[in-house]
PDB file of C-alpha atoms in Angstrom:
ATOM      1  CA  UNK A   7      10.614 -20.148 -25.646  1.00 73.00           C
ATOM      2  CA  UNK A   8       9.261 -16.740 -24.252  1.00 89.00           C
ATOM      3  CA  UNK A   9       6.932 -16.276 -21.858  1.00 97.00           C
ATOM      4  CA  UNK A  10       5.459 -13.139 -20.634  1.00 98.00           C
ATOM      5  CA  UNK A  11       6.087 -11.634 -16.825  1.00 98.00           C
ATOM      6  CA  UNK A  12       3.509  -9.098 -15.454  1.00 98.00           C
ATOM      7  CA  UNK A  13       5.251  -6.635 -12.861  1.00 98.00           C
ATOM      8  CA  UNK A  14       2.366  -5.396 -11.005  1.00 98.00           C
ATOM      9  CA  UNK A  15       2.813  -2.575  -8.451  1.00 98.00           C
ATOM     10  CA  UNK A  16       0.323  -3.264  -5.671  1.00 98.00           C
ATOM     11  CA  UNK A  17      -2.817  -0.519  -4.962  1.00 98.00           C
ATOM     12  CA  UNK A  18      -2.398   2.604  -2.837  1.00 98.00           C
ATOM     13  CA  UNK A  19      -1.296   2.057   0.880  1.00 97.00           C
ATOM     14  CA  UNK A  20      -3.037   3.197   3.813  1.00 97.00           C
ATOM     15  CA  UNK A  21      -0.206   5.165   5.297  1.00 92.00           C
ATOM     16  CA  UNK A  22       0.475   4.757   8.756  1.00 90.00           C
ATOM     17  CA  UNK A  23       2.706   6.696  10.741  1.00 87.00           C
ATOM     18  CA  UNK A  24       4.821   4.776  13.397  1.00 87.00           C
ATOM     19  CA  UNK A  25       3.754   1.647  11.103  1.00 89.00           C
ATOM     20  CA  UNK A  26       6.608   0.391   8.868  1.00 90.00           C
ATOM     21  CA  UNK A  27       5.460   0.604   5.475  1.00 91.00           C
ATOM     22  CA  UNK A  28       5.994  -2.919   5.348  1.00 94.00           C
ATOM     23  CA  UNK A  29       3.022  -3.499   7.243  1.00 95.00           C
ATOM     24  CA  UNK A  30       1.105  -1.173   5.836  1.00 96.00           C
ATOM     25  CA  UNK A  31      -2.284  -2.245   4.429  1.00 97.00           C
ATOM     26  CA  UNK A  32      -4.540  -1.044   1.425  1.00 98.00           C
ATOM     27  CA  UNK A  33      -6.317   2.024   1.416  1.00 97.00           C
ATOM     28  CA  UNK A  34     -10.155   1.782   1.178  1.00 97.00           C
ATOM     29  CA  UNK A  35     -11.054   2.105  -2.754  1.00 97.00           C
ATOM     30  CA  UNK A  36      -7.547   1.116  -3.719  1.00 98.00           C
ATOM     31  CA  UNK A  37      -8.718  -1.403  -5.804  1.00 98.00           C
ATOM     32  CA  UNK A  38     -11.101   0.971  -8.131  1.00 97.00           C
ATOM     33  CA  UNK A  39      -8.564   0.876 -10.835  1.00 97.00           C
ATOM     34  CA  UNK A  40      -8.701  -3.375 -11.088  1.00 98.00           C
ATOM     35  CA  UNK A  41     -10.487  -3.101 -14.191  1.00 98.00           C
ATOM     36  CA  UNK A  42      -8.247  -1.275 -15.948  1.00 97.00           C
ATOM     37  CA  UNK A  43      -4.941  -3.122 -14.853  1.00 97.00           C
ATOM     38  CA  UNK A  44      -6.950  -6.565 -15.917  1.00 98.00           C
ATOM     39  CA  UNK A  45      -7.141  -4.847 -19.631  1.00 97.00           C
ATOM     40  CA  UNK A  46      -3.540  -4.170 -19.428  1.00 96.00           C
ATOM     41  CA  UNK A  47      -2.813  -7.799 -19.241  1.00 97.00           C
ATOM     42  CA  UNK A  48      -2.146  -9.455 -22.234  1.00 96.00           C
ATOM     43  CA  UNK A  49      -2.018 -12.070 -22.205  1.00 97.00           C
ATOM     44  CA  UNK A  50      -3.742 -12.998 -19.278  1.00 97.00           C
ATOM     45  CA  UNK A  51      -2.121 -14.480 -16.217  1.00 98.00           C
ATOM     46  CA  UNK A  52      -2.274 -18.005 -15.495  1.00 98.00           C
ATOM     47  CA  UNK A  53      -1.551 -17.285 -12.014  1.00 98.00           C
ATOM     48  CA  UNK A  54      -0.769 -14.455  -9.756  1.00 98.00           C
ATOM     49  CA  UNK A  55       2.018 -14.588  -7.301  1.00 98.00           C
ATOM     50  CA  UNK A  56       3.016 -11.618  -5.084  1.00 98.00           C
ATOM     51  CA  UNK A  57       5.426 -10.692  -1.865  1.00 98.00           C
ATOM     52  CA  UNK A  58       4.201 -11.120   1.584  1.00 98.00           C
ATOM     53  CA  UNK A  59       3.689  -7.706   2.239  1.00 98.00           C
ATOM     54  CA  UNK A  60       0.124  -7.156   2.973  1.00 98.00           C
ATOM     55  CA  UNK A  61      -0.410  -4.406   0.697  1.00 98.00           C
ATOM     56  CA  UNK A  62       0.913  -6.688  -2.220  1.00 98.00           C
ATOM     57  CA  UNK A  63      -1.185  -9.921  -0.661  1.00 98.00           C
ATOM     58  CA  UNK A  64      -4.726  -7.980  -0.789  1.00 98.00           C
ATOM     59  CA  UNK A  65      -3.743  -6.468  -4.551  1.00 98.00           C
ATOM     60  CA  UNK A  66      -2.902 -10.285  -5.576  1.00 98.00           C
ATOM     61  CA  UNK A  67      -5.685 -11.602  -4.272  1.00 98.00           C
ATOM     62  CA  UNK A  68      -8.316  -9.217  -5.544  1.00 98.00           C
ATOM     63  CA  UNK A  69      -6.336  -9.419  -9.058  1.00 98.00           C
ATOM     64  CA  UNK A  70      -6.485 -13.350  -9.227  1.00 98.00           C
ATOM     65  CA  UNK A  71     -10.049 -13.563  -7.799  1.00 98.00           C
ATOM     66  CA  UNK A  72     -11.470 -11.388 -10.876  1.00 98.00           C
ATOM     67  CA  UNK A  73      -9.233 -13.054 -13.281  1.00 98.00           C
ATOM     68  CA  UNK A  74     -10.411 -16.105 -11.504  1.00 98.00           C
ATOM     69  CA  UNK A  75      -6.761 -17.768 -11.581  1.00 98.00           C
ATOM     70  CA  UNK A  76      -4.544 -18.969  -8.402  1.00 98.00           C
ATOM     71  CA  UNK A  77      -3.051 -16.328  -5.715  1.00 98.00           C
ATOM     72  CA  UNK A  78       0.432 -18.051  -4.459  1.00 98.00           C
ATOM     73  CA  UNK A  79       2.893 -16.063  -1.879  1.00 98.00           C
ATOM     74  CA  UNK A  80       6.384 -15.738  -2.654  1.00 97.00           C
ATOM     75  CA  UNK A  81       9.289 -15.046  -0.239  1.00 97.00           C
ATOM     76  CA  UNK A  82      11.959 -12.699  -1.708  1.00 98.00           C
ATOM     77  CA  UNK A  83       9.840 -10.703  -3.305  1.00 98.00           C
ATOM     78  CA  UNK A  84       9.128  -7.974  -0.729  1.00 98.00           C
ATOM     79  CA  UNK A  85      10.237  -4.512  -1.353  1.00 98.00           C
ATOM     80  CA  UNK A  86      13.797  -2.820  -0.180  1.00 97.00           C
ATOM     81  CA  UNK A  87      14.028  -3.535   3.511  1.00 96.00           C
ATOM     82  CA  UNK A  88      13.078  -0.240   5.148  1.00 93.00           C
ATOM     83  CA  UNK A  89      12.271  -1.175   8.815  1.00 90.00           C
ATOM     84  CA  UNK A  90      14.013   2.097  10.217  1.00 88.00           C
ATOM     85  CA  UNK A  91      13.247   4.535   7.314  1.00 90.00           C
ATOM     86  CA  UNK A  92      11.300   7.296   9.024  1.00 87.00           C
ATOM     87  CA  UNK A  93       7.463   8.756   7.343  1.00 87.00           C
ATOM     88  CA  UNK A  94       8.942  11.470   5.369  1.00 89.00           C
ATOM     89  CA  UNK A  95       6.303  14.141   5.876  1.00 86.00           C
ATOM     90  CA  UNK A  96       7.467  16.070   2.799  1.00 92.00           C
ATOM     91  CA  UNK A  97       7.247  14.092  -0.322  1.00 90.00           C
ATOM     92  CA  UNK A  98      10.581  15.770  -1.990  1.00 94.00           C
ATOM     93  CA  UNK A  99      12.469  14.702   1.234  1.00 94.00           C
ATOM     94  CA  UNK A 100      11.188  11.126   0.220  1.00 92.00           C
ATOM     95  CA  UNK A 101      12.204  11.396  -3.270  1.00 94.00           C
ATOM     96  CA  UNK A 102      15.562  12.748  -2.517  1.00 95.00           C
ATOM     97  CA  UNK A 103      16.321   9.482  -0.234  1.00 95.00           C
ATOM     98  CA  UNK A 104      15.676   7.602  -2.733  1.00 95.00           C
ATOM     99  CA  UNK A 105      17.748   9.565  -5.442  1.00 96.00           C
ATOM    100  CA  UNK A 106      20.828   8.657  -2.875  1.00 96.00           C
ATOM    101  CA  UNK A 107      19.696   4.990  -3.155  1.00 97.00           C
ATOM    102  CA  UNK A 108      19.669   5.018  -6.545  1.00 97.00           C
ATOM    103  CA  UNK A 109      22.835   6.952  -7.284  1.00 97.00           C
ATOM    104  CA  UNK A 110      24.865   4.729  -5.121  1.00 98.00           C
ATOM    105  CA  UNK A 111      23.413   1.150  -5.776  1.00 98.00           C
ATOM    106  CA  UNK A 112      26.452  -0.784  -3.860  1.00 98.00           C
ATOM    107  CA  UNK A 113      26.021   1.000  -0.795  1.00 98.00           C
ATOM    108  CA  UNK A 114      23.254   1.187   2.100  1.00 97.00           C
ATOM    109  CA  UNK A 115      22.171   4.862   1.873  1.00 93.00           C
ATOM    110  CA  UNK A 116      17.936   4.171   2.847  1.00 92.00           C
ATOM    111  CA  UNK A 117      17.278   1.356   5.243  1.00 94.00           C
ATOM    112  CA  UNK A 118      18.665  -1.453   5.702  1.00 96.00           C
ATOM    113  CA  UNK A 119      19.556  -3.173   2.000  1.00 97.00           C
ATOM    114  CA  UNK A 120      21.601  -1.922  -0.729  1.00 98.00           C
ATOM    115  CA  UNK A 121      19.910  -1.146  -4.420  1.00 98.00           C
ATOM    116  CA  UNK A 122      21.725  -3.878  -5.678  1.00 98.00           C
ATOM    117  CA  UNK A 123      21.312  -6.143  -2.779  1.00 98.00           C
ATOM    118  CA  UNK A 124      17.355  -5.655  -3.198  1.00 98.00           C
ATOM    119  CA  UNK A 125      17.719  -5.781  -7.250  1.00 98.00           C
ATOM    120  CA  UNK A 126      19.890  -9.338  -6.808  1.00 98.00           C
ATOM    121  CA  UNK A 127      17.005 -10.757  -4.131  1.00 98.00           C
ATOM    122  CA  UNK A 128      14.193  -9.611  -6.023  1.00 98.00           C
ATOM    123  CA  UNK A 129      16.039 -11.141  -9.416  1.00 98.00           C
ATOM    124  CA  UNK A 130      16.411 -14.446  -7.735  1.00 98.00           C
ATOM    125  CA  UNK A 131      12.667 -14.542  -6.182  1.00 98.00           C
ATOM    126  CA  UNK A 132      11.574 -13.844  -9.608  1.00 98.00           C
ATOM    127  CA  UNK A 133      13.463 -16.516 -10.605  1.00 98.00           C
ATOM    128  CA  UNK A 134      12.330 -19.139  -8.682  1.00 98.00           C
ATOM    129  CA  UNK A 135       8.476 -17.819  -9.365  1.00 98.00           C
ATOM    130  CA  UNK A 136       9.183 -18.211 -13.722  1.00 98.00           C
ATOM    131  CA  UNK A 137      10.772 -21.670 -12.838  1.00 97.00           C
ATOM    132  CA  UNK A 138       8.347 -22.771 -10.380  1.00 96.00           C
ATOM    133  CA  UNK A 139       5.472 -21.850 -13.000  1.00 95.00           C
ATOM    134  CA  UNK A 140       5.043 -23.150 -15.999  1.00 90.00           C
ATOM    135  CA  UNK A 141       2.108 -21.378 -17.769  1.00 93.00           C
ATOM    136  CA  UNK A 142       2.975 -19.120 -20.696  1.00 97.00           C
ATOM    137  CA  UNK A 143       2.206 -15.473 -18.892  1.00 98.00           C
ATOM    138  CA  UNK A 144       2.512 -15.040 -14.877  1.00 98.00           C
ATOM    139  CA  UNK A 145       1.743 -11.874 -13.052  1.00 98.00           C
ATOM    140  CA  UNK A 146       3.627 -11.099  -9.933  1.00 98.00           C
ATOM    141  CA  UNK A 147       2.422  -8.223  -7.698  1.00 98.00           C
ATOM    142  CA  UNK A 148       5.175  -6.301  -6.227  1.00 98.00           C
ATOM    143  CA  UNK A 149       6.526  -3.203  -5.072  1.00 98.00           C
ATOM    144  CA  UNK A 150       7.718  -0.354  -7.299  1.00 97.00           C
ATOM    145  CA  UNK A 151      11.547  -0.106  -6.061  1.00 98.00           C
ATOM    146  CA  UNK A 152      12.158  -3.709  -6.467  1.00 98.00           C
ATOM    147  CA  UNK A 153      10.704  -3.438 -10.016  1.00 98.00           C
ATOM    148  CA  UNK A 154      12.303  -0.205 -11.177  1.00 98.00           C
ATOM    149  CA  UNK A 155      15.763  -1.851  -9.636  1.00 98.00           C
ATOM    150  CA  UNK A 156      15.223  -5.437 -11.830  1.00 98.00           C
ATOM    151  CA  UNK A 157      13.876  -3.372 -15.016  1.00 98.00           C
ATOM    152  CA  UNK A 158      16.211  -0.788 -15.242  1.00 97.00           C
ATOM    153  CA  UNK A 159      19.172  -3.452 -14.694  1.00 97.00           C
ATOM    154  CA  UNK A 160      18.072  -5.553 -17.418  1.00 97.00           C
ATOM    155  CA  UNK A 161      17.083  -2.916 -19.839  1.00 95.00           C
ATOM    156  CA  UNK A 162      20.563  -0.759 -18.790  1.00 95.00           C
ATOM    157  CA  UNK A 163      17.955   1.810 -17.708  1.00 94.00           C
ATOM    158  CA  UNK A 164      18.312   4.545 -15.087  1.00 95.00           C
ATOM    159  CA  UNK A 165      15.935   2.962 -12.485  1.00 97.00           C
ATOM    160  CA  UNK A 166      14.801   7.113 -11.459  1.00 96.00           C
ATOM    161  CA  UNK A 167      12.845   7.920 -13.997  1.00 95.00           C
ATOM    162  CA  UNK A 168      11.167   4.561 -14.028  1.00 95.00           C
ATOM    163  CA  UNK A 169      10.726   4.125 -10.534  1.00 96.00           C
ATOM    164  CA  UNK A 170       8.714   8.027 -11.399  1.00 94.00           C
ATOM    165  CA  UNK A 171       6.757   6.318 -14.132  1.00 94.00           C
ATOM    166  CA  UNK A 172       5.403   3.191 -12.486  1.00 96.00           C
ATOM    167  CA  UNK A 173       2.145   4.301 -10.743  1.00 97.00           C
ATOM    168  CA  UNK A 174      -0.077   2.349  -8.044  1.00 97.00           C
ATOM    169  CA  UNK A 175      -1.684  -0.344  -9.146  1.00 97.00           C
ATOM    170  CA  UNK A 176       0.197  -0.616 -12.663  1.00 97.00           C
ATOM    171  CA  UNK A 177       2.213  -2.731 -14.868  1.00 97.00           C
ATOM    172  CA  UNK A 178       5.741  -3.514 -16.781  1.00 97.00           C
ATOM    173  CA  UNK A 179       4.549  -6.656 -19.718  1.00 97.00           C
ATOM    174  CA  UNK A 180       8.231  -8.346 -20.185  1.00 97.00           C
ATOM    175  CA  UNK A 181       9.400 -10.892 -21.937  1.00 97.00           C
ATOM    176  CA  UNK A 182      10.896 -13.970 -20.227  1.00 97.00           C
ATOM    177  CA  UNK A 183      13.674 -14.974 -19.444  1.00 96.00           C
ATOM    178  CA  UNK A 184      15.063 -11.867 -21.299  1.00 96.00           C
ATOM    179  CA  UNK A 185      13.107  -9.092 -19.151  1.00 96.00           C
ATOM    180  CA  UNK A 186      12.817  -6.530 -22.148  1.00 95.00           C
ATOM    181  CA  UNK A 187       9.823  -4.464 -22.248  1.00 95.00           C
ATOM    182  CA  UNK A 188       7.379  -4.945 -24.153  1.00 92.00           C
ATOM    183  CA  UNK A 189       6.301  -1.360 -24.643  1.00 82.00           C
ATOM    184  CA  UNK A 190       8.294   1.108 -24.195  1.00 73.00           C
ATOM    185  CA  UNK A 191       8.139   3.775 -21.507  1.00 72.00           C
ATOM    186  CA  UNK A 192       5.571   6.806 -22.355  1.00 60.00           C
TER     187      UNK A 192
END
């Protein structure tokens, strides 16, 4: 039977230089687009579980509060370990890092975990969320490397230009346990 997964990518950070971006929190007014990610949701969650990462935590928690549905944490699905990635003051620098991490998925080219090491973790933490759950639609809030990585595998995507496409505070509908798309890429 199919179920629906909502891949939410958590609100705008507040960036913080010398703070690793897993630690980073939300921005003040992240959350001003809420409204419009609830409309996206159909159907509606039954729950909302997200990574540890604060960022992710606060988005979750805001999400399943005004959907008025649980919040649960999940280990596993935190983004690609970057605890020695640097603040790349120049967005292009940024992007070109993560081309290399893309282009060579078996191999550690951007902090400290593969592509395919984060796709495989992320897969598995999904996983355990769909089994763990039972309700027909589950929303898990997320980060957007982790979700470009697990889309793009199971759609035999190029996870570049979706990793471009997914904005803050946004959403990939699939179908479970077959992760296609519901709609297609604009």
């Amino acid at each position: 039977m199919s179920r629906t997964l909502h891949l939410v990518k958590h609100g705008q950070p507040h960036i913080l230089s010398g703070v690793p971006a897993h630690e980073w929190q939300l921005a003040e007014g992240a959350l001003g687009g809420l409204p419009g990610l609830i409309s996206r949701l159909r159907p509606r969650p039954e729950v909302v579980v997200s990574s540890e990462e604060p960022k992710a935590v606060s988005t979750a928690q805001a999400l399943a509060t005004e959907l008025g549905v649980p919040h649960r944490r999940m280990l596993g699905l935190h983004e690609q370990l970057r605890y020695t990635v640097p603040l790349y003051p120049e967005p292009a620098d940024f992007q070109a890092a993560l081309d290399r991490f893309f282009d060579h998925p078996a191999q550690v080219m951007f902090g400290e975990e593969s592509a395919d090491d984060a796709r495989r973790r992320f897969a598995n933490a999904v996983g355990a969320v769909m089994s763990r759950q039972t309700g027909d639609s589950v929303a898990i809030v997320a980060h957007g490397t982790v979700i470009s990585l697990l889309v793009a595998h199971a759609g035999d995507l190029d996870p570049k230009p979706l990793w471009r496409h997914l904005n803050l505070l946004d959403v990939l509908t699939l179908e479970w346990p077959a992760l296609q798309l519901r709609e297609p890429l604009s």
